[in-house]
Amino acid sequence: MTNLLEIFFTRPLLVRRLIGTGPYGAKHVDESSAETVKCRLRHENRLVRDSTGEEVVSRSQASMSVDIATIPLGSLVQVPGESGWRTTIAEDRHVGGFDQSPDYYSIEIA
């Protein structure tokens, strides 16, 4: 089945996935190899829970196709119109379980 929400995913989001962590901090995909993902962006401050269960403030949420590979927490994203990189603090795959339910994947961005 075609994803019913694809027409809403129009904003390009650059993603530098987290590869791992070591003694010198987090290691991400090189900036020149950043992946472009089409998404729908919503900018609003909201309280969300991170992977440790702590409440943190999310400044933006990006929703995208349910088929996107999981973006690890701690990955860096660049929002259109900004030059800096922001950190992903939460992610979720929204699967309704119904035949006509539009499933999607979302990340919360600090």
Short mmCIF file of N, CA and C in Angstrom, two decimals:
data_model
loop_
_atom_site.label_atom_id
_atom_site.label_comp_id
_atom_site.label_asym_id
_atom_site.label_seq_id
_atom_site.Cartn_x
_atom_site.Cartn_y
_atom_site.Cartn_z
N MET A 1 0.84 -1.18 0.00
CA MET A 1 0.00 0.00 0.00
C MET A 1 0.89 1.25 0.00
N THR A 2 0.53 2.22 -0.80
CA THR A 2 1.25 3.49 -0.85
C THR A 2 1.00 4.26 0.44
N ASN A 3 2.02 4.91 0.95
CA ASN A 3 1.88 5.70 2.16
C ASN A 3 1.02 6.93 1.86
N LEU A 4 -0.11 7.04 2.53
CA LEU A 4 -1.06 8.13 2.28
C LEU A 4 -0.50 9.49 2.69
N LEU A 5 0.49 9.51 3.54
CA LEU A 5 1.04 10.78 4.04
C LEU A 5 2.19 11.33 3.20
N GLU A 6 2.66 10.60 2.19
CA GLU A 6 3.82 11.02 1.40
C GLU A 6 3.69 12.44 0.86
N ILE A 7 2.47 12.85 0.50
CA ILE A 7 2.29 14.19 -0.08
C ILE A 7 2.60 15.30 0.92
N PHE A 8 2.59 14.98 2.22
CA PHE A 8 2.88 15.97 3.25
C PHE A 8 4.37 16.08 3.56
N PHE A 9 5.17 15.11 3.15
CA PHE A 9 6.60 15.10 3.45
C PHE A 9 7.34 15.86 2.37
N THR A 10 7.45 17.18 2.54
CA THR A 10 8.01 18.04 1.50
C THR A 10 9.28 18.78 1.91
N ARG A 11 9.58 18.84 3.19
CA ARG A 11 10.74 19.61 3.67
C ARG A 11 11.98 18.73 3.73
N PRO A 12 13.11 19.18 3.17
CA PRO A 12 14.34 18.39 3.25
C PRO A 12 15.02 18.56 4.61
N LEU A 13 15.35 17.45 5.23
CA LEU A 13 16.02 17.44 6.52
C LEU A 13 17.33 16.68 6.34
N LEU A 14 18.46 17.33 6.66
CA LEU A 14 19.76 16.66 6.58
C LEU A 14 19.98 15.87 7.86
N VAL A 15 20.41 14.61 7.72
CA VAL A 15 20.59 13.73 8.88
C VAL A 15 22.02 13.19 8.90
N ARG A 16 22.69 13.37 10.03
CA ARG A 16 24.00 12.74 10.28
C ARG A 16 23.78 11.73 11.39
N ARG A 17 23.63 10.47 11.00
CA ARG A 17 23.31 9.41 11.96
C ARG A 17 24.47 9.18 12.93
N LEU A 18 24.11 8.86 14.16
CA LEU A 18 25.08 8.52 15.18
C LEU A 18 25.65 7.14 14.85
N ILE A 19 26.98 7.04 14.78
CA ILE A 19 27.65 5.77 14.49
C ILE A 19 28.00 5.06 15.78
N GLY A 20 28.41 5.82 16.78
CA GLY A 20 28.80 5.25 18.07
C GLY A 20 29.40 6.31 18.96
N THR A 21 29.80 5.88 20.15
CA THR A 21 30.45 6.80 21.08
C THR A 21 31.75 6.16 21.55
N GLY A 22 32.67 7.00 21.93
CA GLY A 22 33.96 6.51 22.39
C GLY A 22 34.56 7.48 23.39
N PRO A 23 35.85 7.34 23.65
CA PRO A 23 36.49 8.18 24.65
C PRO A 23 36.51 9.67 24.28
N TYR A 24 36.33 9.97 22.99
CA TYR A 24 36.34 11.37 22.55
C TYR A 24 34.94 11.88 22.25
N GLY A 25 33.91 11.18 22.68
CA GLY A 25 32.53 11.63 22.48
C GLY A 25 31.83 10.87 21.37
N ALA A 26 30.74 11.45 20.90
CA ALA A 26 29.90 10.82 19.88
C ALA A 26 30.55 10.89 18.50
N LYS A 27 30.36 9.84 17.71
CA LYS A 27 30.88 9.80 16.34
C LYS A 27 29.67 9.73 15.40
N HIS A 28 29.62 10.68 14.45
CA HIS A 28 28.52 10.77 13.50
C HIS A 28 29.03 10.57 12.08
N VAL A 29 28.11 10.28 11.19
CA VAL A 29 28.43 10.22 9.76
C VAL A 29 29.03 11.57 9.37
N ASP A 30 30.01 11.57 8.49
CA ASP A 30 30.66 12.80 8.05
C ASP A 30 29.64 13.76 7.43
N GLU A 31 29.86 15.05 7.62
CA GLU A 31 28.94 16.06 7.12
C GLU A 31 28.74 15.96 5.61
N SER A 32 29.78 15.61 4.89
CA SER A 32 29.66 15.49 3.42
C SER A 32 28.83 14.27 3.01
N SER A 33 28.62 13.34 3.93
CA SER A 33 27.83 12.14 3.64
C SER A 33 26.44 12.19 4.29
N ALA A 34 26.03 13.37 4.74
CA ALA A 34 24.72 13.50 5.39
C ALA A 34 23.61 13.08 4.44
N GLU A 35 22.61 12.43 4.99
CA GLU A 35 21.48 11.90 4.22
C GLU A 35 20.36 12.95 4.21
N THR A 36 19.71 13.13 3.06
CA THR A 36 18.57 14.03 2.98
C THR A 36 17.29 13.21 3.07
N VAL A 37 16.42 13.59 4.01
CA VAL A 37 15.16 12.90 4.23
C VAL A 37 14.03 13.91 4.05
N LYS A 38 12.99 13.54 3.30
CA LYS A 38 11.82 14.41 3.16
C LYS A 38 10.92 14.22 4.37
N CYS A 39 10.47 15.33 4.94
CA CYS A 39 9.67 15.25 6.17
C CYS A 39 8.65 16.37 6.24
N ARG A 40 7.88 16.33 7.29
CA ARG A 40 6.97 17.42 7.65
C ARG A 40 7.47 17.94 8.98
N LEU A 41 7.73 19.23 9.06
CA LEU A 41 8.27 19.83 10.29
C LEU A 41 7.20 20.59 11.05
N ARG A 42 7.26 20.45 12.35
CA ARG A 42 6.39 21.23 13.24
C ARG A 42 7.30 21.84 14.31
N HIS A 43 7.28 23.17 14.40
CA HIS A 43 8.12 23.87 15.36
C HIS A 43 7.26 24.34 16.53
N GLU A 44 7.49 23.76 17.68
CA GLU A 44 6.84 24.20 18.91
C GLU A 44 7.60 23.59 20.08
N ASN A 45 7.68 24.31 21.16
CA ASN A 45 8.33 23.79 22.36
C ASN A 45 7.36 22.85 23.07
N ARG A 46 7.82 21.60 23.33
CA ARG A 46 7.00 20.64 24.06
C ARG A 46 7.89 19.79 24.94
N LEU A 47 7.32 19.30 26.02
CA LEU A 47 8.04 18.39 26.90
C LEU A 47 7.87 16.96 26.37
N VAL A 48 8.97 16.26 26.18
CA VAL A 48 8.95 14.86 25.76
C VAL A 48 9.88 14.08 26.67
N ARG A 49 9.75 12.78 26.67
CA ARG A 49 10.66 11.92 27.45
C ARG A 49 11.75 11.40 26.54
N ASP A 50 13.00 11.48 27.00
CA ASP A 50 14.11 10.94 26.22
C ASP A 50 14.29 9.45 26.52
N SER A 51 15.35 8.85 26.03
CA SER A 51 15.56 7.41 26.17
C SER A 51 15.78 6.98 27.62
N THR A 52 16.14 7.92 28.49
CA THR A 52 16.33 7.58 29.91
C THR A 52 15.09 7.84 30.75
N GLY A 53 14.04 8.39 30.12
CA GLY A 53 12.81 8.68 30.83
C GLY A 53 12.74 10.08 31.39
N GLU A 54 13.79 10.86 31.19
CA GLU A 54 13.82 12.24 31.68
C GLU A 54 12.97 13.14 30.77
N GLU A 55 12.33 14.14 31.34
CA GLU A 55 11.60 15.12 30.55
C GLU A 55 12.58 16.14 29.99
N VAL A 56 12.52 16.34 28.68
CA VAL A 56 13.38 17.31 28.00
C VAL A 56 12.51 18.14 27.07
N VAL A 57 13.00 19.33 26.70
CA VAL A 57 12.24 20.20 25.81
C VAL A 57 12.62 19.92 24.37
N SER A 58 11.60 19.63 23.57
CA SER A 58 11.79 19.46 22.14
C SER A 58 11.36 20.75 21.46
N ARG A 59 12.21 21.26 20.56
CA ARG A 59 11.89 22.50 19.84
C ARG A 59 11.17 22.23 18.54
N SER A 60 11.38 21.04 17.96
CA SER A 60 10.78 20.70 16.67
C SER A 60 10.49 19.21 16.61
N GLN A 61 9.52 18.85 15.76
CA GLN A 61 9.23 17.45 15.48
C GLN A 61 9.24 17.28 13.97
N ALA A 62 9.90 16.22 13.50
CA ALA A 62 9.92 15.90 12.08
C ALA A 62 9.23 14.56 11.88
N SER A 63 8.19 14.55 11.03
CA SER A 63 7.48 13.32 10.70
C SER A 63 7.88 12.93 9.28
N MET A 64 8.06 11.63 9.06
CA MET A 64 8.51 11.16 7.74
C MET A 64 7.93 9.78 7.47
N SER A 65 8.28 9.23 6.32
CA SER A 65 7.76 7.92 5.91
C SER A 65 8.09 6.86 6.94
N VAL A 66 7.17 5.95 7.15
CA VAL A 66 7.37 4.85 8.11
C VAL A 66 8.50 3.92 7.66
N ASP A 67 8.86 3.97 6.38
CA ASP A 67 9.90 3.10 5.82
C ASP A 67 11.32 3.59 6.09
N ILE A 68 11.48 4.78 6.63
CA ILE A 68 12.81 5.32 6.92
C ILE A 68 13.47 4.45 8.00
N ALA A 69 14.75 4.16 7.79
CA ALA A 69 15.51 3.41 8.81
C ALA A 69 15.57 4.23 10.09
N THR A 70 15.54 3.56 11.23
CA THR A 70 15.56 4.24 12.52
C THR A 70 16.74 5.20 12.62
N ILE A 71 16.45 6.42 13.05
CA ILE A 71 17.49 7.43 13.27
C ILE A 71 17.87 7.35 14.74
N PRO A 72 19.09 6.91 15.04
CA PRO A 72 19.48 6.72 16.44
C PRO A 72 19.41 8.00 17.26
N LEU A 73 19.02 7.88 18.51
CA LEU A 73 19.02 9.03 19.40
C LEU A 73 20.44 9.57 19.50
N GLY A 74 20.58 10.87 19.49
CA GLY A 74 21.90 11.49 19.51
C GLY A 74 22.40 11.84 18.13
N SER A 75 21.67 11.43 17.09
CA SER A 75 22.04 11.80 15.72
C SER A 75 21.86 13.30 15.56
N LEU A 76 22.52 13.86 14.56
CA LEU A 76 22.44 15.29 14.30
C LEU A 76 21.57 15.55 13.08
N VAL A 77 20.75 16.58 13.13
CA VAL A 77 19.92 16.97 11.99
C VAL A 77 20.06 18.46 11.75
N GLN A 78 19.91 18.83 10.49
CA GLN A 78 19.96 20.25 10.12
C GLN A 78 18.61 20.62 9.53
N VAL A 79 17.93 21.52 10.20
CA VAL A 79 16.60 21.97 9.80
C VAL A 79 16.76 22.99 8.68
N PRO A 80 15.89 22.96 7.65
CA PRO A 80 15.99 23.93 6.57
C PRO A 80 15.97 25.37 7.10
N GLY A 81 16.85 26.19 6.57
CA GLY A 81 16.94 27.58 6.99
C GLY A 81 17.90 27.82 8.15
N GLU A 82 18.46 26.76 8.70
CA GLU A 82 19.43 26.88 9.80
C GLU A 82 20.78 26.34 9.34
N SER A 83 21.85 26.89 9.89
CA SER A 83 23.18 26.41 9.50
C SER A 83 23.76 25.45 10.52
N GLY A 84 23.23 25.44 11.73
CA GLY A 84 23.76 24.57 12.79
C GLY A 84 23.10 23.20 12.79
N TRP A 85 23.71 22.28 13.54
CA TRP A 85 23.19 20.93 13.68
C TRP A 85 22.52 20.80 15.04
N ARG A 86 21.35 20.15 15.05
CA ARG A 86 20.61 19.93 16.28
C ARG A 86 20.53 18.44 16.57
N THR A 87 20.30 18.09 17.82
CA THR A 87 20.35 16.69 18.27
C THR A 87 18.95 16.08 18.35
N THR A 88 18.85 14.81 17.93
CA THR A 88 17.59 14.09 18.11
C THR A 88 17.53 13.58 19.54
N ILE A 89 16.37 13.78 20.19
CA ILE A 89 16.24 13.40 21.60
C ILE A 89 15.20 12.31 21.82
N ALA A 90 14.38 12.04 20.82
CA ALA A 90 13.38 10.97 20.93
C ALA A 90 12.96 10.56 19.53
N GLU A 91 12.51 9.32 19.39
CA GLU A 91 12.01 8.84 18.10
C GLU A 91 10.91 7.83 18.33
N ASP A 92 10.00 7.72 17.36
CA ASP A 92 8.88 6.80 17.51
C ASP A 92 8.34 6.42 16.13
N ARG A 93 7.96 5.16 16.01
CA ARG A 93 7.34 4.66 14.78
C ARG A 93 5.86 4.51 15.10
N HIS A 94 5.02 5.29 14.43
CA HIS A 94 3.58 5.31 14.69
C HIS A 94 2.88 4.37 13.71
N VAL A 95 2.50 3.20 14.20
CA VAL A 95 1.85 2.20 13.37
C VAL A 95 0.47 1.95 13.96
N GLY A 96 -0.57 2.32 13.20
CA GLY A 96 -1.93 2.22 13.69
C GLY A 96 -2.49 0.82 13.71
N GLY A 97 -2.05 -0.04 12.80
CA GLY A 97 -2.52 -1.41 12.77
C GLY A 97 -3.79 -1.62 11.98
N PHE A 98 -4.35 -0.57 11.39
CA PHE A 98 -5.56 -0.71 10.61
C PHE A 98 -5.21 -0.67 9.12
N ASP A 99 -6.06 -1.22 8.29
CA ASP A 99 -5.81 -1.26 6.85
C ASP A 99 -5.52 0.11 6.24
N GLN A 100 -6.36 1.07 6.51
CA GLN A 100 -6.23 2.40 5.91
C GLN A 100 -5.56 3.41 6.83
N SER A 101 -4.97 2.95 7.91
CA SER A 101 -4.31 3.85 8.85
C SER A 101 -2.99 4.35 8.28
N PRO A 102 -2.78 5.66 8.18
CA PRO A 102 -1.51 6.18 7.66
C PRO A 102 -0.41 6.09 8.72
N ASP A 103 0.53 5.20 8.55
CA ASP A 103 1.63 5.02 9.48
C ASP A 103 2.75 6.01 9.14
N TYR A 104 3.52 6.42 10.16
CA TYR A 104 4.63 7.33 9.92
C TYR A 104 5.67 7.17 11.02
N TYR A 105 6.83 7.77 10.80
CA TYR A 105 7.95 7.74 11.74
C TYR A 105 8.24 9.18 12.13
N SER A 106 8.57 9.43 13.40
CA SER A 106 8.87 10.81 13.81
C SER A 106 10.05 10.87 14.76
N ILE A 107 10.73 12.01 14.73
CA ILE A 107 11.81 12.30 15.66
C ILE A 107 11.56 13.63 16.34
N GLU A 108 11.98 13.74 17.58
CA GLU A 108 11.93 15.00 18.32
C GLU A 108 13.33 15.60 18.29
N ILE A 109 13.40 16.91 18.05
CA ILE A 109 14.68 17.59 17.85
C ILE A 109 14.87 18.65 18.92
N ALA A 110 16.04 18.66 19.56
CA ALA A 110 16.33 19.67 20.60
C ALA A 110 16.61 21.01 19.96
#
